[in-house]
Amino acid sequence: MDGLQNQWCNLRLSEEEDASIVLEDVDVSVVKSKGDLSLIGKIWCDRQLGKQVVESTMARIWRLSKPAVMKEVGKNVFVLSFATHADKERIEAGRPSFFDGQLFVIIPFDGITPVQALKFDAAPFWVQFHNLPLFGMNKEYGVKLGGSIGSVLEVDVDHDEVGWGSCLRVKIMIDLKKSLARGRTCTVQGTKVWCPIQYEKLPRFCFTCGRIIHENSTCQLEPKATPQFGAWLQAESSFKRKWESLQEHNIKGGAMNNRVMQE
Ligand SMILES: [Zn+2]
């Protein structure tokens, strides 16, 4: 499609071809209401996947109230139309999604940009920063550390903006074409400290270069004698701080429990 688009620059257009057809005046209310219930997703997989297999597999994984209707609009690119807003919002909030271990990048519905021009090269991940001193486990440091990797969407802290725990969790929009960050070097009172990073829910990625997607579909690097990336980047467990629900629980006289395991 890029080729066809580029060809336009070299063509001498006839008067009819060059006359611009304004699409804004078309009644798009039906499209808009459908778009409000929709998301767009791309599964990063070299082989072409069958729509029906994707549809039935994802309905099972997502546990939807009613199956989402998928329309294939490009190679492994689907418009996902959900039956309810609740389903749509839950799937969007629960990203990243996977199909058979491959990343299913899901982005908001965009009815304006041509499908071929949509970008699927970033996805949100919960990232755990380990080996931090307690004073560094707060929202401010989460934004600082997370910001060195990608744009920070959320820092998992309590209402007082403190996130004490076995690690600090930050939700970050990750550039999928960059090697996964394995940690950050921090200076604590003049001493350098290595803070390793682990990711909650990782898709298959390249252990040679650490990328989730390759620009040229295959890796351009020679494998190193000592592997630089591996399954150790995957967090053993994920947890979510839920102080609001905890508070509610405590009001009812429940036991103190700071951590609620997720899945
Ligand atoms: Zn690679």
XYZ file of N, CA and C and ligand atoms in Angstrom:
790
model
N 0.832 -1.210 0.000
C 0.000 0.000 0.000
C 0.864 1.257 0.000
N 2.006 1.207 0.725
C 2.921 2.347 0.727
C 3.341 2.669 -0.694
N 3.554 1.601 -1.489
C 3.978 1.758 -2.882
C 2.926 2.511 -3.669
N 1.667 2.126 -3.470
C 0.566 2.782 -4.199
C 0.456 4.248 -3.800
N 0.679 4.494 -2.519
C 0.601 5.861 -1.998
C 1.732 6.706 -2.596
N 2.942 6.122 -2.656
C 4.096 6.842 -3.207
C 3.920 7.128 -4.690
N 3.248 6.183 -5.392
C 3.034 6.301 -6.826
C 2.283 7.592 -7.153
N 1.416 7.981 -6.239
C 0.574 9.176 -6.392
C 1.438 10.394 -6.692
N 2.623 10.478 -6.047
C 3.515 11.626 -6.235
C 4.007 11.715 -7.680
N 4.129 10.555 -8.339
C 4.706 10.546 -9.690
C 3.672 10.581 -10.804
N 2.392 10.474 -10.435
C 1.360 10.447 -11.471
C 0.942 11.861 -11.866
N 0.662 12.037 -13.160
C 0.068 13.317 -13.591
C -1.431 13.096 -13.611
N -2.129 13.734 -12.677
C -3.553 13.452 -12.496
C -4.416 14.200 -13.500
N -5.487 13.511 -13.923
C -6.461 14.183 -14.791
C -7.290 15.123 -13.921
N -8.061 15.960 -14.568
C -8.871 16.918 -13.812
C -9.825 16.200 -12.861
N -10.459 15.103 -13.369
C -11.406 14.332 -12.531
C -10.677 13.691 -11.353
N -9.464 13.206 -11.618
C -8.713 12.537 -10.545
C -8.258 13.519 -9.472
N -8.007 14.728 -9.903
C -7.450 15.731 -8.984
C -8.534 16.488 -8.211
N -9.772 16.412 -8.696
C -10.865 17.128 -8.014
C -11.126 16.451 -6.670
N -11.019 17.202 -5.592
C -11.121 16.597 -4.266
C -12.568 16.299 -3.883
N -12.830 15.096 -3.439
C -14.171 14.706 -2.970
C -14.197 14.856 -1.460
N -15.037 15.773 -0.983
C -15.072 16.037 0.463
C -15.899 14.959 1.161
N -15.282 14.273 2.113
C -15.968 13.182 2.810
C -16.626 13.633 4.114
N -16.316 14.850 4.545
C -16.834 15.323 5.836
C -18.358 15.430 5.871
N -18.966 15.728 4.681
C -20.401 15.974 4.643
C -21.237 14.702 4.739
N -20.565 13.546 4.561
C -21.299 12.286 4.598
C -21.780 12.049 6.035
N -23.005 11.519 6.177
C -23.548 11.253 7.517
C -22.799 10.065 8.127
N -22.043 10.331 9.186
C -21.218 9.276 9.771
C -21.727 8.852 11.149
N -22.980 9.219 11.488
C -23.462 8.930 12.843
C -23.482 7.426 13.149
N -23.855 6.612 12.138
C -23.894 5.159 12.349
C -22.474 4.653 12.591
N -21.561 5.136 11.755
C -20.161 4.720 11.880
C -19.619 5.138 13.239
N -20.032 6.340 13.679
C -19.514 6.861 14.934
C -19.997 6.021 16.123
N -21.295 5.683 16.109
C -21.801 4.896 17.247
C -21.184 3.510 17.245
N -20.888 2.964 16.069
C -20.216 1.666 15.980
C -18.772 1.814 16.456
N -18.173 2.938 16.066
C -16.786 3.207 16.463
C -16.631 3.341 17.966
N -17.669 3.880 18.632
C -17.621 4.045 20.091
C -17.510 2.707 20.816
N -17.971 1.645 20.139
C -17.918 0.305 20.758
C -16.735 -0.509 20.223
N -15.875 0.171 19.462
C -14.824 -0.576 18.763
C -13.416 -0.196 19.180
N -12.514 -1.123 18.931
C -11.075 -0.899 19.078
C -10.435 -1.482 17.818
N -9.180 -1.178 17.606
C -8.476 -1.764 16.458
C -7.264 -2.510 16.995
N -7.032 -3.696 16.460
C -5.918 -4.493 16.975
C -5.109 -5.145 15.872
N -3.829 -5.337 16.172
C -2.959 -6.053 15.230
C -2.197 -7.121 15.994
N -2.217 -8.340 15.445
C -1.432 -9.418 16.045
C -0.110 -9.472 15.307
N 0.981 -9.334 16.065
C 2.302 -9.364 15.450
C 2.719 -10.805 15.199
N 2.421 -11.267 14.003
C 2.707 -12.660 13.650
C 3.026 -12.672 12.154
N 4.090 -13.393 11.759
C 4.488 -13.394 10.345
C 3.462 -14.072 9.445
N 2.856 -15.147 9.959
C 1.893 -15.850 9.106
C 0.500 -15.205 9.219
N -0.256 -15.360 8.142
C -1.609 -14.800 8.124
C -2.526 -15.651 9.005
N -3.227 -15.019 9.916
C -4.102 -15.763 10.826
C -5.542 -15.714 10.337
N -6.267 -16.777 10.574
C -7.686 -16.822 10.174
C -8.535 -16.026 11.159
N -9.435 -15.233 10.604
C -10.274 -14.365 11.439
C -11.114 -15.163 12.438
N -11.675 -16.293 11.961
C -12.557 -17.057 12.856
C -11.810 -17.631 14.055
N -10.582 -18.085 13.802
C -9.778 -18.653 14.898
C -9.480 -17.548 15.912
N -9.120 -16.369 15.408
C -8.796 -15.247 16.294
C -10.044 -14.865 17.093
N -11.171 -14.775 16.390
C -12.430 -14.368 17.020
C -12.819 -15.321 18.158
N -12.791 -16.621 17.886
C -13.227 -17.585 18.911
C -12.200 -17.688 20.041
N -10.909 -17.632 19.698
C -9.875 -17.730 20.738
C -9.946 -16.528 21.671
N -10.079 -15.333 21.089
C -10.075 -14.135 21.921
C -11.353 -14.032 22.769
N -12.481 -14.521 22.246
C -13.728 -14.497 23.019
C -13.543 -15.329 24.292
N -12.814 -16.447 24.155
C -12.573 -17.340 25.296
C -11.586 -16.680 26.278
N -10.504 -16.104 25.740
C -9.480 -15.498 26.601
C -10.054 -14.275 27.335
N -10.793 -13.473 26.608
C -11.303 -12.217 27.180
C -12.546 -12.429 28.046
N -13.143 -13.583 27.967
C -14.390 -13.893 28.715
C -15.412 -12.764 28.544
N -15.768 -12.520 27.280
C -16.706 -11.435 26.986
C -18.141 -11.858 27.273
N -18.983 -10.868 27.566
C -20.390 -11.192 27.804
C -21.027 -11.706 26.510
N -20.630 -11.115 25.396
C -21.020 -11.611 24.063
C -19.789 -11.504 23.185
N -19.569 -12.447 22.236
C -18.349 -12.379 21.420
C -18.248 -11.048 20.664
N -17.035 -10.540 20.532
C -16.815 -9.324 19.744
C -16.812 -9.720 18.274
N -17.362 -8.845 17.443
C -17.346 -9.101 16.001
C -16.060 -8.514 15.452
N -15.328 -9.321 14.703
C -14.061 -8.824 14.151
C -14.169 -8.691 12.638
N -13.620 -7.603 12.139
C -13.529 -7.400 10.688
C -12.056 -7.260 10.363
N -11.595 -8.081 9.414
C -10.191 -8.001 9.036
C -10.009 -6.833 8.077
N -9.115 -5.912 8.415
C -8.927 -4.728 7.570
C -7.501 -4.613 7.060
N -6.684 -5.612 7.352
C -5.303 -5.661 6.895
C -4.741 -6.990 7.374
N -3.469 -7.280 7.046
C -2.891 -8.558 7.480
C -2.816 -8.590 9.011
N -3.605 -9.469 9.592
C -3.675 -9.628 11.057
C -4.078 -8.335 11.779
N -4.774 -7.464 11.050
C -5.307 -6.229 11.650
C -6.833 -6.344 11.652
N -7.442 -6.122 12.803
C -8.880 -6.320 12.949
C -9.541 -5.122 13.616
N -10.743 -4.785 13.137
C -11.591 -3.863 13.896
C -12.386 -4.759 14.838
N -12.321 -4.475 16.122
C -12.998 -5.294 17.126
C -14.229 -4.543 17.601
N -15.418 -5.043 17.290
C -16.653 -4.367 17.717
C -17.261 -5.152 18.869
N -17.307 -4.508 20.031
C -17.793 -5.183 21.237
C -19.296 -4.977 21.396
N -19.915 -5.894 22.140
C -21.368 -5.805 22.353
C -21.696 -4.712 23.361
N -20.800 -4.486 24.320
C -21.092 -3.479 25.355
C -19.866 -2.586 25.582
N -20.145 -1.397 26.119
C -19.053 -0.474 26.463
C -18.185 -1.071 27.562
N -18.835 -1.817 28.479
C -18.092 -2.413 29.603
C -17.041 -3.385 29.076
N -17.419 -4.212 28.097
C -16.460 -5.164 27.509
C -15.294 -4.409 26.871
N -15.644 -3.395 26.111
C -14.606 -2.628 25.401
C -13.637 -1.998 26.396
N -14.186 -1.371 27.422
C -13.331 -0.678 28.392
C -12.452 -1.658 29.178
N -13.003 -2.829 29.481
C -12.236 -3.825 30.232
C -11.057 -4.345 29.398
N -11.297 -4.586 28.107
C -10.228 -5.105 27.245
C -9.153 -4.030 27.044
N -9.596 -2.785 26.897
C -8.643 -1.689 26.693
C -7.786 -1.494 27.958
N -8.441 -1.546 29.113
C -7.713 -1.338 30.374
C -6.796 -2.517 30.696
N -7.159 -3.703 30.224
C -6.395 -4.914 30.564
C -5.243 -5.202 29.612
N -4.961 -4.295 28.686
C -3.866 -4.534 27.743
C -2.551 -4.726 28.494
N -1.565 -5.468 28.005
C -1.520 -6.082 26.671
C -2.317 -7.391 26.586
N -2.783 -7.685 25.356
C -3.437 -8.958 25.078
C -2.518 -9.800 24.200
N -2.761 -11.099 24.237
C -1.925 -12.011 23.458
C -2.784 -12.988 22.682
N -2.258 -13.391 21.530
C -2.866 -14.489 20.782
C -1.756 -15.504 20.556
N -1.904 -16.681 21.136
C -0.910 -17.746 20.974
C 0.516 -17.250 21.293
N 0.631 -16.476 22.347
C 1.954 -16.001 22.776
C 2.460 -14.791 22.002
N 1.731 -14.401 20.958
C 2.142 -13.230 20.170
C 1.378 -12.003 20.673
N 2.019 -10.870 20.576
C 1.396 -9.648 21.066
C 0.238 -9.199 20.164
N -0.893 -8.904 20.787
C -2.067 -8.375 20.075
C -2.147 -6.905 20.500
N -1.593 -6.029 19.670
C -1.565 -4.601 20.024
C -2.939 -4.005 19.754
N -3.525 -3.411 20.769
C -4.870 -2.853 20.629
C -4.817 -1.347 20.851
N -5.381 -0.611 19.898
C -5.359 0.853 19.977
C -6.791 1.383 19.897
N -7.011 2.625 20.334
C -8.371 3.170 20.230
C -8.853 3.206 18.786
N -10.158 3.135 18.608
C -10.735 3.202 17.265
C -10.422 4.556 16.649
N -9.979 4.530 15.402
C -9.662 5.755 14.684
C -10.314 5.634 13.310
N -11.358 6.409 13.110
C -12.084 6.328 11.845
C -11.552 7.280 10.788
N -10.551 8.061 11.130
C -10.035 9.084 10.223
C -8.769 8.629 9.489
N -7.824 8.070 10.244
C -6.550 7.659 9.632
C -6.746 6.400 8.783
N -6.208 6.365 7.546
C -6.302 5.117 6.773
C -5.641 3.975 7.547
N -6.221 2.796 7.454
C -5.748 1.645 8.252
C -4.252 1.411 8.058
N -3.805 1.558 6.800
C -2.388 1.280 6.507
C -1.451 2.249 7.233
N -1.996 3.405 7.629
C -1.139 4.401 8.282
C -1.208 4.309 9.809
N -2.059 3.419 10.337
C -2.157 3.294 11.797
C -0.877 2.679 12.346
N -0.505 3.097 13.543
C 0.741 2.602 14.148
C 0.417 1.582 15.237
N 1.093 0.446 15.156
C 0.916 -0.605 16.173
C 2.266 -0.932 16.806
N 3.115 0.075 16.935
C 4.478 -0.208 17.395
C 4.720 0.223 18.844
N 3.643 0.379 19.605
C 3.782 0.683 21.030
C 2.648 -0.008 21.779
N 2.921 -0.419 22.998
C 1.879 -1.076 23.805
C 2.161 -0.837 25.285
N 1.087 -0.787 26.099
C 1.295 -0.563 27.531
C 1.640 -1.860 28.276
N 2.624 -1.776 29.144
C 3.020 -2.927 29.966
C 3.192 -2.475 31.411
N 2.854 -3.373 32.343
C 3.190 -3.132 33.738
C 4.631 -3.567 33.944
N 5.453 -2.634 34.410
C 6.877 -2.877 34.582
C 7.197 -2.822 36.074
N 7.949 -3.800 36.548
C 8.334 -3.826 37.972
C 9.794 -3.385 38.112
N 10.021 -2.393 38.961
C 11.391 -1.958 39.278
C 11.778 -2.597 40.614
N 12.839 -3.394 40.588
C 13.281 -4.090 41.797
C 14.517 -3.415 42.384
N 14.821 -3.819 43.615
C 16.041 -3.377 44.305
C 16.091 -1.874 44.585
N 14.909 -1.277 44.746
C 14.861 0.158 45.069
C 14.832 0.339 46.582
N 15.463 1.399 47.090
C 15.295 1.677 48.514
C 13.852 2.135 48.770
N 13.391 2.013 49.974
C 11.982 2.355 50.266
C 11.659 3.811 49.934
N 12.651 4.707 50.147
C 12.333 6.114 49.861
C 12.127 6.357 48.367
N 12.616 5.422 47.551
C 12.454 5.583 46.100
C 11.171 4.954 45.573
N 10.406 4.324 46.448
C 9.190 3.639 45.986
C 7.981 4.551 46.177
N 7.895 5.530 45.303
C 6.754 6.444 45.359
C 6.419 6.918 43.946
N 5.385 7.706 43.864
C 4.885 8.124 42.547
C 5.935 8.936 41.782
N 6.581 9.860 42.495
C 7.545 10.740 41.848
C 8.686 9.939 41.197
N 9.221 8.982 41.959
C 10.312 8.181 41.412
C 9.812 7.221 40.331
N 8.569 6.766 40.493
C 7.978 5.898 39.467
C 7.901 6.612 38.126
N 7.498 7.891 38.182
C 7.397 8.688 36.959
C 8.797 8.916 36.373
N 9.768 9.144 37.269
C 11.145 9.413 36.833
C 11.771 8.159 36.192
N 11.647 7.024 36.887
C 12.229 5.779 36.376
C 11.490 5.315 35.127
N 10.158 5.325 35.208
C 9.351 4.872 34.075
C 9.549 5.766 32.857
N 9.689 7.072 33.119
C 9.869 8.031 32.033
C 11.159 7.813 31.263
N 12.119 7.115 31.875
C 13.376 6.834 31.169
C 13.199 5.665 30.194
N 12.036 5.027 30.234
C 11.771 3.876 29.351
C 10.727 4.220 28.288
N 9.687 4.930 28.703
C 8.619 5.290 27.759
C 7.673 6.239 28.463
N 6.504 6.484 27.859
C 5.596 7.410 28.546
C 4.863 6.666 29.673
N 4.840 7.288 30.830
C 4.262 6.666 32.021
C 2.749 6.875 32.025
N 2.000 5.785 32.164
C 0.542 5.861 32.175
C -0.003 5.834 33.596
N 0.701 5.132 34.485
C 0.198 4.942 35.850
C 1.326 4.453 36.736
N 1.312 4.888 37.998
C 2.245 4.333 38.976
C 1.378 3.704 40.059
N 1.680 2.467 40.411
C 0.840 1.745 41.370
C 1.256 2.107 42.796
N 0.604 3.117 43.333
C 0.915 3.576 44.692
C -0.388 3.696 45.491
N -0.218 3.821 46.796
C -1.392 4.014 47.660
C -1.871 5.459 47.549
N -2.938 5.783 48.276
C -3.522 7.131 48.201
C -2.531 8.204 48.626
N -1.509 7.823 49.451
C -0.504 8.809 49.875
C 0.675 8.880 48.900
N 0.518 8.240 47.736
C 1.520 8.239 46.664
C 2.770 7.454 47.024
N 2.683 6.596 48.039
C 3.798 5.728 48.405
C 3.478 4.319 47.904
N 4.500 3.652 47.360
C 4.269 2.317 46.794
C 5.180 1.268 47.376
N 5.247 1.206 48.703
C 6.116 0.218 49.333
C 5.649 -1.191 49.008
N 6.621 -2.026 48.726
C 6.315 -3.418 48.394
C 7.590 -4.092 47.942
N 7.473 -5.266 47.341
C 8.674 -5.977 46.894
C 9.269 -5.304 45.651
N 8.506 -4.455 44.988
C 8.994 -3.717 43.826
C 8.055 -2.537 43.593
N 8.464 -1.646 42.711
C 7.587 -0.521 42.353
C 7.030 -0.806 40.963
N 5.704 -0.764 40.840
C 5.062 -1.077 39.553
C 4.697 0.212 38.808
N 5.076 0.249 37.545
C 4.751 1.415 36.724
C 4.204 0.912 35.387
N 3.089 1.479 34.963
C 2.529 1.106 33.651
C 3.106 2.061 32.617
N 3.775 1.488 31.636
C 4.530 2.301 30.681
C 4.162 1.927 29.248
N 4.036 2.937 28.397
C 3.846 2.689 26.969
C 5.233 2.399 26.380
N 5.408 1.161 25.931
C 6.727 0.705 25.480
C 6.814 0.752 23.955
N 7.936 1.246 23.461
C 8.218 1.220 22.029
C 8.668 -0.197 21.679
N 7.849 -0.904 20.881
C 8.097 -2.330 20.632
C 9.286 -2.583 19.722
N 9.765 -1.516 19.045
C 10.898 -1.704 18.124
C 12.233 -1.498 18.829
N 12.166 -1.082 20.112
C 13.397 -0.908 20.887
C 13.642 -2.158 21.732
N 14.909 -2.405 22.050
C 15.221 -3.540 22.924
C 14.590 -3.290 24.286
N 14.096 -4.348 24.907
C 13.493 -4.209 26.235
C 14.553 -3.725 27.221
N 14.178 -2.742 28.035
C 15.095 -2.270 29.074
C 15.216 -3.381 30.118
N 16.442 -3.652 30.574
C 16.642 -4.745 31.545
C 16.817 -4.215 32.955
N 16.985 -2.906 33.073
C 17.142 -2.310 34.396
C 17.591 -0.879 34.257
N 17.788 -0.237 35.360
C 18.295 1.124 35.372
C 19.324 1.229 36.489
N 20.391 1.992 36.230
C 21.395 2.236 37.260
C 20.981 3.486 38.023
N 20.820 3.361 39.313
C 20.422 4.506 40.128
C 21.560 4.834 41.092
N 21.659 6.089 41.463
C 22.644 6.476 42.473
C 21.891 6.785 43.758
N 22.201 6.021 44.792
C 21.547 6.217 46.087
C 22.605 6.650 47.088
N 22.509 7.874 47.543
C 23.480 8.479 48.473
C 24.913 8.226 48.017
N 25.167 8.510 46.754
C 26.517 8.414 46.195
C 26.916 7.015 45.755
N 26.085 6.018 46.002
C 26.439 4.641 45.610
C 25.575 4.206 44.429
N 26.229 3.604 43.424
C 25.478 3.135 42.265
C 24.796 1.814 42.575
N 23.535 1.752 42.216
C 22.744 0.551 42.493
C 22.074 0.110 41.189
N 22.128 -1.182 40.897
C 21.456 -1.723 39.706
C 20.027 -2.107 40.088
N 19.069 -1.499 39.405
C 17.668 -1.813 39.675
C 17.112 -2.621 38.502
N 17.053 -3.940 38.654
C 16.558 -4.770 37.549
C 15.070 -4.548 37.285
N 14.698 -4.779 36.036
C 13.311 -4.586 35.604
C 12.719 -5.936 35.220
N 11.477 -6.147 35.597
C 10.738 -7.309 35.090
C 9.389 -6.839 34.575
N 8.888 -7.565 33.596
C 7.626 -7.193 32.942
C 6.543 -8.196 33.309
N 5.371 -7.684 33.632
C 4.243 -8.576 33.901
C 3.594 -8.870 32.553
N 3.458 -10.106 32.186
C 2.876 -10.494 30.906
C 3.738 -10.003 29.724
N 4.627 -10.835 29.273
C 5.423 -10.503 28.085
C 5.035 -11.449 26.946
N 4.988 -10.949 25.721
C 4.772 -11.855 24.593
C 6.101 -12.527 24.231
N 6.110 -13.346 23.177
C 7.382 -13.874 22.677
C 8.223 -12.694 22.234
N 9.491 -12.716 22.553
C 10.373 -11.654 22.070
C 11.726 -12.254 21.725
N 12.549 -11.488 21.046
C 13.834 -11.989 20.541
C 14.873 -11.965 21.669
N 15.432 -13.145 21.995
C 16.424 -13.221 23.068
C 17.793 -12.699 22.592
N 17.931 -12.462 21.289
C 19.210 -11.958 20.768
C 19.281 -10.439 20.894
N 18.230 -9.746 20.422
C 18.281 -8.277 20.453
C 17.311 -7.673 21.475
N 16.426 -8.486 22.029
C 15.511 -8.003 23.069
C 14.317 -7.227 22.542
N 14.071 -7.314 21.235
C 12.926 -6.578 20.691
C 11.688 -7.474 20.634
N 10.523 -6.844 20.810
C 9.274 -7.599 20.670
C 8.915 -7.702 19.190
N 9.177 -6.641 18.429
C 8.987 -6.741 16.965
C 10.258 -6.276 16.264
N 10.548 -6.933 15.148
C 11.702 -6.559 14.327
C 11.234 -5.705 13.162
N 12.009 -4.700 12.831
C 11.662 -3.852 11.669
C 11.603 -4.708 10.399
N 12.563 -5.634 10.240
C 12.646 -6.434 9.016
C 12.209 -7.876 9.250
N 11.328 -8.082 10.152
C 10.763 -9.379 10.560
C 11.786 -10.390 11.100
N 13.069 -10.298 10.711
C 14.061 -11.201 11.313
C 15.139 -10.378 12.010
N 15.861 -11.054 12.913
C 16.873 -10.355 13.693
C 18.122 -10.084 12.865
N 18.661 -8.884 13.020
C 19.849 -8.493 12.259
C 21.132 -8.716 13.070
N 20.986 -9.101 14.324
C 22.161 -9.247 15.193
C 22.643 -10.681 15.264
N 23.968 -10.837 15.471
C 24.544 -12.161 15.703
C 24.331 -12.497 17.175
N 23.930 -13.739 17.496
C 23.759 -14.081 18.915
C 25.074 -13.926 19.684
N 24.992 -13.386 20.901
C 26.173 -13.182 21.753
C 26.471 -14.471 22.525
N 27.750 -14.650 22.912
C 28.131 -15.845 23.672
C 27.358 -15.891 24.992
N 27.247 -14.741 25.638
C 26.435 -14.664 26.862
C 25.097 -14.038 26.493
N 24.013 -14.778 26.627
C 22.704 -14.211 26.243
C 22.416 -12.915 27.011
N 22.011 -11.909 26.282
C 21.754 -10.597 26.895
C 20.297 -10.416 27.300
N 19.452 -11.294 26.786
C 18.023 -11.221 27.113
C 17.526 -12.640 27.366
N 16.468 -12.765 28.140
C 15.948 -14.107 28.391
C 14.626 -14.062 29.122
N 14.144 -15.270 29.442
C 12.841 -15.400 30.102
C 12.837 -14.744 31.480
N 14.020 -14.450 32.015
C 14.100 -13.814 33.333
C 13.527 -12.398 33.342
N 13.250 -11.847 32.173
C 12.628 -10.511 32.137
C 11.132 -10.573 32.456
N 10.590 -11.778 32.434
C 9.170 -11.965 32.744
C 9.007 -12.053 34.264
N 8.135 -11.228 34.817
C 7.891 -11.259 36.268
C 7.196 -12.566 36.644
N 7.561 -13.104 37.804
C 6.951 -14.364 38.239
C 5.475 -14.182 38.560
N 5.148 -13.027 39.106
C 3.739 -12.805 39.438
C 3.419 -11.327 39.286
N 2.147 -11.044 39.150
C 1.737 -9.646 39.098
C 0.809 -9.412 40.279
N 0.818 -8.212 40.763
C -0.112 -7.895 41.831
C -0.623 -6.490 41.601
N -1.710 -6.191 42.185
C -2.247 -4.847 42.024
C -2.631 -4.304 43.387
N -2.185 -3.113 43.608
C -2.526 -2.459 44.855
C -3.969 -1.961 44.728
N -4.765 -2.286 45.671
C -6.164 -1.855 45.572
C -6.567 -1.228 46.885
N -6.017 -0.062 47.154
C -6.276 0.511 48.469
C -7.724 0.938 48.643
N -8.376 1.280 47.523
C -9.780 1.681 47.648
C -10.614 0.501 48.138
N -10.412 -0.663 47.504
C -11.209 -1.819 47.898
C -10.797 -2.284 49.290
N -9.503 -2.075 49.622
C -9.002 -2.451 50.941
C -9.703 -1.605 52.012
N -9.780 -0.310 51.711
C -10.408 0.617 52.641
C -11.861 0.197 52.921
N -12.530 -0.119 51.830
C -13.922 -0.547 51.922
C -14.022 -1.815 52.775
N -13.051 -2.709 52.537
C -12.998 -3.979 53.237
C -12.804 -3.742 54.742
N -11.893 -2.778 55.055
C -11.580 -2.492 56.455
C -12.772 -1.870 57.183
N -13.513 -1.038 56.472
C -14.686 -0.404 57.071
C -15.676 -1.490 57.527
N -15.713 -2.553 56.696
C -16.627 -3.649 57.038
C -16.023 -4.578 58.097
N -14.809 -4.200 58.603
C -14.206 -4.994 59.678
C -13.370 -6.159 59.180
N -12.963 -6.097 57.916
C -12.152 -7.189 57.353
C -10.706 -7.127 57.801
N -9.934 -8.122 57.459
C -8.532 -8.200 57.857
C -7.689 -7.319 56.951
N -6.533 -6.881 57.461
C -5.612 -6.085 56.672
C -4.935 -6.978 55.633
N -4.915 -6.529 54.434
C -4.217 -7.265 53.374
C -3.862 -6.265 52.294
N -2.572 -5.976 52.205
C -2.143 -4.924 51.297
C -2.119 -5.346 49.836
N -2.001 -6.617 49.588
C -1.822 -7.083 48.217
C -2.991 -7.938 47.770
N -3.452 -7.659 46.604
C -4.490 -8.520 46.041
C -3.899 -9.132 44.794
N -3.802 -10.421 44.749
C -3.204 -11.079 43.586
C -4.132 -10.921 42.394
N -3.510 -10.728 41.269
C -4.282 -10.545 40.042
C -4.055 -11.771 39.170
N -5.080 -12.403 38.689
C -5.009 -13.609 37.846
C -4.066 -14.635 38.421
Zn 16.239 -9.772 17.343
